[in-house]
Coordinates of C-alpha atoms in Angstrom, one line a residue:
M1 CA 152.2 -58.1 106.6
R2 CA 155.8 -58.0 105.4
L3 CA 155.9 -61.8 105.2
E4 CA 152.6 -61.9 103.2
T5 CA 154.1 -59.4 100.7
V6 CA 157.2 -61.5 100.2
I7 CA 155.1 -64.6 99.7
L8 CA 152.9 -62.8 97.1
L9 CA 155.9 -61.5 95.2
S10 CA 157.6 -64.9 95.3
A11 CA 154.5 -66.5 93.8
L12 CA 154.3 -63.9 91.1
L13 CA 157.9 -63.7 90.1
P14 CA 158.1 -67.0 88.1
L15 CA 155.0 -66.1 86.2
C16 CA 156.4 -62.6 85.5
L17 CA 159.8 -63.8 84.4
S18 CA 158.2 -66.5 82.1
H19 CA 156.5 -63.6 80.3
G20 CA 159.7 -61.7 79.9
W21 CA 159.0 -58.7 82.2
D22 CA 160.2 -57.6 85.7
P23 CA 157.4 -56.5 88.0
L24 CA 159.8 -54.3 89.9
A25 CA 161.4 -52.6 86.9
W26 CA 159.4 -49.4 87.4
L27 CA 161.2 -48.8 90.7
F28 CA 164.6 -48.3 89.1
H29 CA 164.2 -47.7 85.3
R30 CA 164.0 -44.1 84.1
H31 CA 161.0 -43.4 81.9
S32 CA 161.9 -42.6 78.3
Q33 CA 160.2 -42.6 75.0
T34 CA 161.2 -46.1 74.1
Q35 CA 161.1 -47.8 77.5
Q36 CA 158.2 -49.8 78.7
V37 CA 156.0 -48.2 81.3
G38 CA 153.7 -50.8 82.8
F39 CA 152.0 -52.2 79.8
L40 CA 152.4 -49.0 77.6
R41 CA 155.1 -47.9 75.3
A42 CA 155.5 -44.3 74.1
D43 CA 154.0 -43.8 70.6
T44 CA 156.6 -43.1 67.9
V45 CA 154.3 -42.9 65.0
G46 CA 155.2 -39.9 62.9
G47 CA 158.4 -39.3 64.8
A48 CA 159.7 -39.6 68.3
C49 CA 158.9 -37.1 71.1
P50 CA 161.7 -34.6 71.5
D51 CA 163.7 -34.9 74.7
E52 CA 162.7 -31.4 75.9
C53 CA 158.9 -32.3 75.8
D54 CA 156.5 -34.9 77.2
C55 CA 154.3 -37.1 75.1
P56 CA 152.3 -39.2 77.5
P57 CA 151.7 -42.8 76.3
T58 CA 148.2 -42.5 77.7
F59 CA 147.5 -39.5 75.4
P60 CA 149.9 -40.0 72.4
I61 CA 148.4 -37.2 70.3
A62 CA 149.4 -34.5 72.8
M63 CA 152.8 -32.9 73.2
Y64 CA 153.6 -30.9 76.3
C65 CA 156.5 -28.4 75.9
D66 CA 155.2 -25.7 78.2
G67 CA 157.5 -23.9 80.7
R68 CA 160.7 -25.6 79.5
G69 CA 162.7 -22.4 78.7
L70 CA 162.5 -23.1 75.0
T71 CA 163.7 -20.5 72.5
A72 CA 162.7 -22.4 69.4
I73 CA 159.9 -24.8 68.4
P74 CA 161.2 -28.4 68.6
S75 CA 160.5 -31.1 66.0
I76 CA 156.8 -32.2 66.1
P77 CA 155.7 -35.7 65.3
S78 CA 153.0 -35.8 62.7
R79 CA 150.5 -37.6 65.0
I80 CA 150.3 -34.7 67.4
K81 CA 147.0 -32.9 67.6
Y82 CA 147.4 -30.9 70.8
L83 CA 150.6 -28.9 71.1
Y84 CA 151.4 -26.9 74.3
L85 CA 154.3 -24.4 73.9
Q86 CA 153.2 -21.7 76.2
N87 CA 155.3 -20.0 78.9
N88 CA 158.6 -20.3 77.0
A89 CA 161.0 -17.8 75.3
I90 CA 160.1 -18.7 71.7
S91 CA 160.8 -15.7 69.5
A92 CA 159.9 -17.0 66.0
V93 CA 157.7 -19.4 64.1
P94 CA 159.3 -19.9 60.7
D95 CA 157.4 -21.6 57.8
S96 CA 159.3 -24.8 58.5
A97 CA 158.3 -25.0 62.1
L98 CA 155.0 -26.7 61.7
V99 CA 155.5 -28.4 58.3
N100 CA 155.2 -31.9 59.9
A101 CA 152.3 -30.9 62.2
T102 CA 149.4 -30.8 59.8
N103 CA 147.1 -32.6 62.1
L104 CA 147.1 -30.0 64.8
V105 CA 143.8 -29.1 66.4
W106 CA 145.1 -27.0 69.4
L107 CA 148.2 -24.8 69.2
M108 CA 149.2 -23.0 72.4
L109 CA 151.8 -20.4 71.9
H110 CA 150.8 -17.8 74.5
H111 CA 153.3 -16.2 76.9
N112 CA 156.3 -16.2 74.6
Q113 CA 158.3 -13.6 72.8
L114 CA 156.8 -13.7 69.3
T115 CA 157.0 -10.7 67.0
S116 CA 155.0 -10.3 63.8
D117 CA 158.1 -10.2 61.6
A118 CA 159.2 -13.6 63.0
I119 CA 156.1 -15.5 62.0
G120 CA 156.2 -17.1 58.6
K121 CA 153.6 -16.0 56.1
E122 CA 152.8 -19.6 55.2
V123 CA 153.3 -21.2 58.6
F124 CA 149.6 -21.7 59.2
L125 CA 148.5 -22.5 55.7
K126 CA 148.5 -26.3 56.0
L127 CA 146.9 -26.5 59.4
V128 CA 143.5 -27.1 57.9
G129 CA 142.0 -28.7 61.1
L130 CA 143.3 -26.1 63.6
E131 CA 140.5 -25.0 66.0
R132 CA 142.2 -23.2 68.8
L133 CA 145.1 -20.8 68.4
F134 CA 146.4 -19.0 71.5
L135 CA 148.9 -16.2 70.8
H136 CA 148.1 -13.9 73.7
H137 CA 150.9 -12.2 75.8
N138 CA 153.4 -11.9 73.0
N139 CA 154.8 -8.9 71.0
L140 CA 152.7 -9.0 67.9
A141 CA 152.1 -5.8 66.0
S142 CA 149.5 -7.3 63.6
V143 CA 147.3 -10.3 63.2
P144 CA 149.3 -13.1 61.7
P145 CA 148.6 -13.7 58.0
N146 CA 146.9 -16.7 56.4
L147 CA 145.2 -18.0 59.6
P148 CA 143.3 -21.3 59.2
R149 CA 139.7 -20.9 58.3
S150 CA 138.9 -23.8 60.6
L151 CA 139.6 -21.7 63.7
R152 CA 136.9 -21.6 66.4
D153 CA 138.8 -19.9 69.2
L154 CA 141.4 -17.2 68.5
R155 CA 143.1 -15.4 71.3
I156 CA 145.6 -12.6 70.4
D157 CA 145.0 -10.3 73.4
H158 CA 147.9 -8.6 75.3
N159 CA 149.9 -7.8 72.2
R160 CA 150.7 -4.5 70.4
I161 CA 148.2 -4.8 67.5
E162 CA 147.1 -1.4 66.2
K163 CA 144.8 -2.2 63.3
V164 CA 142.6 -5.1 62.2
I165 CA 141.8 -5.3 58.5
P166 CA 139.2 -7.5 56.7
T167 CA 141.8 -9.8 55.2
D168 CA 143.1 -10.7 58.7
L169 CA 139.9 -12.6 59.5
E170 CA 138.6 -13.4 56.0
G171 CA 136.8 -16.7 55.6
M172 CA 136.6 -17.6 59.3
D173 CA 133.1 -18.8 59.2
N174 CA 133.6 -21.1 62.2
L175 CA 135.2 -18.6 64.6
T176 CA 133.0 -18.3 67.7
I177 CA 135.5 -16.7 70.2
L178 CA 137.8 -13.7 69.5
H179 CA 139.9 -12.2 72.2
L180 CA 141.5 -8.9 71.0
H181 CA 141.6 -7.1 74.3
D182 CA 144.6 -5.3 75.8
N183 CA 146.2 -4.2 72.5
A184 CA 146.5 -0.8 70.9
V185 CA 143.7 -1.1 68.3
T186 CA 142.4 2.2 66.9
D187 CA 140.5 0.9 63.9
M188 CA 138.8 -2.4 63.0
T189 CA 137.2 -1.2 59.7
T190 CA 134.7 -3.9 58.6
S191 CA 136.9 -6.8 59.6
L192 CA 134.2 -8.4 61.8
K193 CA 131.6 -8.6 59.1
A194 CA 132.7 -12.0 57.8
L195 CA 132.6 -13.7 61.3
K196 CA 129.2 -15.4 60.8
S197 CA 129.5 -17.7 63.9
L198 CA 131.1 -15.3 66.4
T199 CA 129.4 -15.3 69.8
L200 CA 132.0 -13.7 72.0
L201 CA 134.0 -10.6 71.1
D202 CA 136.3 -8.9 73.6
I203 CA 138.0 -5.7 72.4
S204 CA 138.3 -4.0 75.7
N205 CA 141.3 -2.0 76.8
N206 CA 142.2 -0.7 73.3
K207 CA 142.2 2.8 71.7
L208 CA 138.9 2.7 70.0
I209 CA 136.8 5.9 69.7
K210 CA 133.8 4.2 68.1
V211 CA 131.9 0.9 68.1
P212 CA 133.2 -1.3 65.2
D213 CA 131.1 -1.4 62.1
A214 CA 129.2 -4.5 60.9
L215 CA 129.0 -6.5 64.1
P216 CA 128.3 -10.2 63.7
E217 CA 124.6 -11.0 64.1
H218 CA 125.0 -14.0 66.3
L219 CA 127.0 -12.1 69.0
H220 CA 126.1 -13.2 72.5
Q221 CA 128.8 -11.4 74.6
F222 CA 130.3 -8.1 73.7
Y223 CA 133.0 -6.5 75.8
M224 CA 134.3 -2.9 75.1
E225 CA 135.5 -1.7 78.4
F226 CA 138.5 0.8 78.8
N227 CA 138.3 2.5 75.4
S228 CA 137.5 6.1 74.4
I229 CA 134.0 5.6 72.9
D230 CA 131.8 8.6 73.5
S231 CA 128.7 7.7 71.4
L232 CA 126.8 4.7 70.0
P233 CA 125.4 4.3 66.5
E234 CA 121.7 4.5 65.7
D235 CA 120.0 1.1 66.0
F236 CA 123.1 -0.2 67.8
L237 CA 121.4 -3.4 68.9
G238 CA 118.9 -3.7 66.1
G239 CA 120.8 -6.3 64.2
L240 CA 122.0 -8.3 67.3
P241 CA 119.0 -10.3 68.4
Q242 CA 121.1 -12.8 70.4
L243 CA 123.2 -10.3 72.4
Q244 CA 122.8 -10.8 76.1
Y245 CA 125.9 -9.2 77.7
I246 CA 127.3 -5.8 77.0
R247 CA 130.1 -4.3 79.0
M248 CA 131.1 -0.7 78.2
S249 CA 132.5 0.6 81.4
H250 CA 135.4 3.0 81.5
N251 CA 134.6 4.9 78.3
L252 CA 133.5 8.5 77.6
L253 CA 129.7 7.9 77.0
K254 CA 127.4 10.9 77.4
D255 CA 123.6 11.1 77.3
K256 CA 123.6 12.8 74.0
G257 CA 125.7 10.1 72.5
I258 CA 123.2 7.3 73.2
P259 CA 120.1 7.3 70.9
S260 CA 116.8 6.9 72.8
N261 CA 115.7 3.4 73.5
T262 CA 119.1 2.0 72.5
F263 CA 119.0 -0.5 75.4
N264 CA 115.2 -1.0 75.5
V265 CA 115.5 -4.4 73.7
T266 CA 114.4 -7.8 74.9
G267 CA 117.0 -10.5 75.4
L268 CA 119.6 -8.3 77.1
V269 CA 120.6 -9.8 80.4
E270 CA 123.5 -7.7 81.6
L271 CA 124.4 -4.1 80.8
D272 CA 127.5 -2.4 82.3
L273 CA 127.8 1.4 81.6
S274 CA 129.8 2.2 84.8
Y275 CA 132.6 4.8 84.8
N276 CA 131.3 6.9 82.0
K277 CA 129.8 10.5 81.9
L278 CA 126.1 9.8 82.0
E279 CA 123.8 12.2 83.8
R280 CA 120.6 10.2 83.3
I281 CA 119.6 6.6 83.7
P282 CA 119.0 5.3 80.1
T283 CA 115.8 3.5 79.3
V284 CA 116.2 -0.2 79.5
S285 CA 114.0 -3.2 78.8
T286 CA 111.9 -4.7 81.6
T287 CA 113.6 -8.0 80.9
L288 CA 117.1 -6.7 81.8
Q289 CA 118.5 -8.5 84.9
H290 CA 121.7 -6.7 85.8
L291 CA 122.5 -3.0 85.4
Y292 CA 125.7 -1.3 86.4
L293 CA 125.8 2.5 86.4
Q294 CA 128.2 3.3 89.2
A295 CA 130.7 6.2 88.9
N296 CA 128.8 8.3 86.4
Q297 CA 127.2 11.8 87.0
I298 CA 123.6 10.7 87.3
K299 CA 121.5 13.4 89.2
E300 CA 118.0 11.8 89.2
F301 CA 116.5 8.4 89.9
S302 CA 114.0 8.2 87.0
L303 CA 111.6 5.2 87.5
G304 CA 110.4 5.6 84.0
S305 CA 113.8 4.3 82.8
F306 CA 112.8 0.9 84.2
C307 CA 108.9 0.8 84.0
S308 CA 106.8 2.8 81.6
V309 CA 103.8 1.7 83.5
V310 CA 103.8 0.7 87.2
D311 CA 101.2 -1.7 88.4
V312 CA 100.7 -5.3 89.6
T313 CA 101.4 -6.9 86.2
N314 CA 104.0 -4.5 84.8
F315 CA 107.3 -4.5 86.5
S316 CA 111.0 -4.8 85.9
R317 CA 112.9 -8.1 86.1
L318 CA 116.0 -6.3 87.3
Q319 CA 117.9 -8.1 90.1
T320 CA 121.0 -6.0 90.4
L321 CA 121.2 -2.2 90.2
R322 CA 124.3 -0.2 91.0
L323 CA 124.1 3.6 91.2
D324 CA 126.8 4.3 93.8
G325 CA 129.3 7.0 93.0
N326 CA 126.7 9.3 91.4
E327 CA 125.0 12.5 92.5
I328 CA 121.9 10.9 94.0
S329 CA 121.1 9.5 97.5
Q330 CA 118.8 6.9 99.0
E331 CA 116.2 9.6 99.6
D332 CA 115.9 10.2 95.8
I333 CA 114.4 6.8 95.2
P334 CA 110.6 7.2 94.8
S335 CA 108.3 5.0 96.8
E336 CA 106.8 3.4 93.7
S337 CA 110.2 1.8 93.0
A338 CA 109.3 -1.1 95.4
L339 CA 106.5 -2.1 93.0
C340 CA 108.5 -1.6 89.8
L341 CA 111.8 -3.1 91.0
R342 CA 110.2 -5.9 93.1
W343 CA 112.8 -8.4 91.9
A344 CA 115.8 -6.3 92.8
S345 CA 117.8 -8.0 95.5
S346 CA 120.5 -5.4 95.5
I347 CA 120.2 -1.7 94.8
Q348 CA 123.3 0.3 95.7
I349 CA 123.1 4.1 95.8

């Protein structure tokens, strides 16, 4: 085998040298931006890749600077569309930091040490094609100003934001995902009203005492766990025909704070009201599939909450029902429940 390899290399060597390249060069030459790697050279259009980052020749529009111990944003070639700067110690983004990076589509700045005062007011103005901006796990006290209206995915969770005002999200018609959870938000005013395309909103683990006003009509997933909300507005879901997932566990909800038939709407797939202060099972639609009510103060298993009429053709599509940690037992489940809840594969009491 060794002899065959030598013969093969001997045969190839004259051909390789005649074309000006050494077939064994990859064994001893260190890869750099300007050296040849196989048949590829690193792209230097719009500027060379900084030494502290990687710009793969096979994906020249991406620049990987994540986890390098950086304290400042390096020079960015103008060709770069995908910029990874997460898991560093970057503390500022001055207006000049992205002046050459106007083609950015993704900007990952999560898990750094950014503060609101250290982000330039005009740093994002020229990023007219930016679609994803990740700023979670920093030290921001407010939403950065002048965010691109092209954004589709904005993640600013795990910061210290206390208030969101309408101008923070103004004009973001394309935004579909907004992560604001794990902040200190007490008020969102009507800031969500303009988000015409928003489908996922996560505002859990904040300091909210009420549901935000003017929720976007195309909302599909709505997460509000770990707040201090004790009531819901009238016609809470009336203007949200596409909403399928609601999670409101770990709040202060009571029966009197939930208008009748609030959750009796078709389209809802999952409802999580666990760890609240409910004493009764709220009325839900027969199309609901997953209901979580554990760790409340429920004292009665009311079958009418699931089925207004119980017969062969009228039944609930509920598959999961959790009632453990309440003040009822298995003996409190009426015999008719087998007909009403015939699809339920799991009922925990």
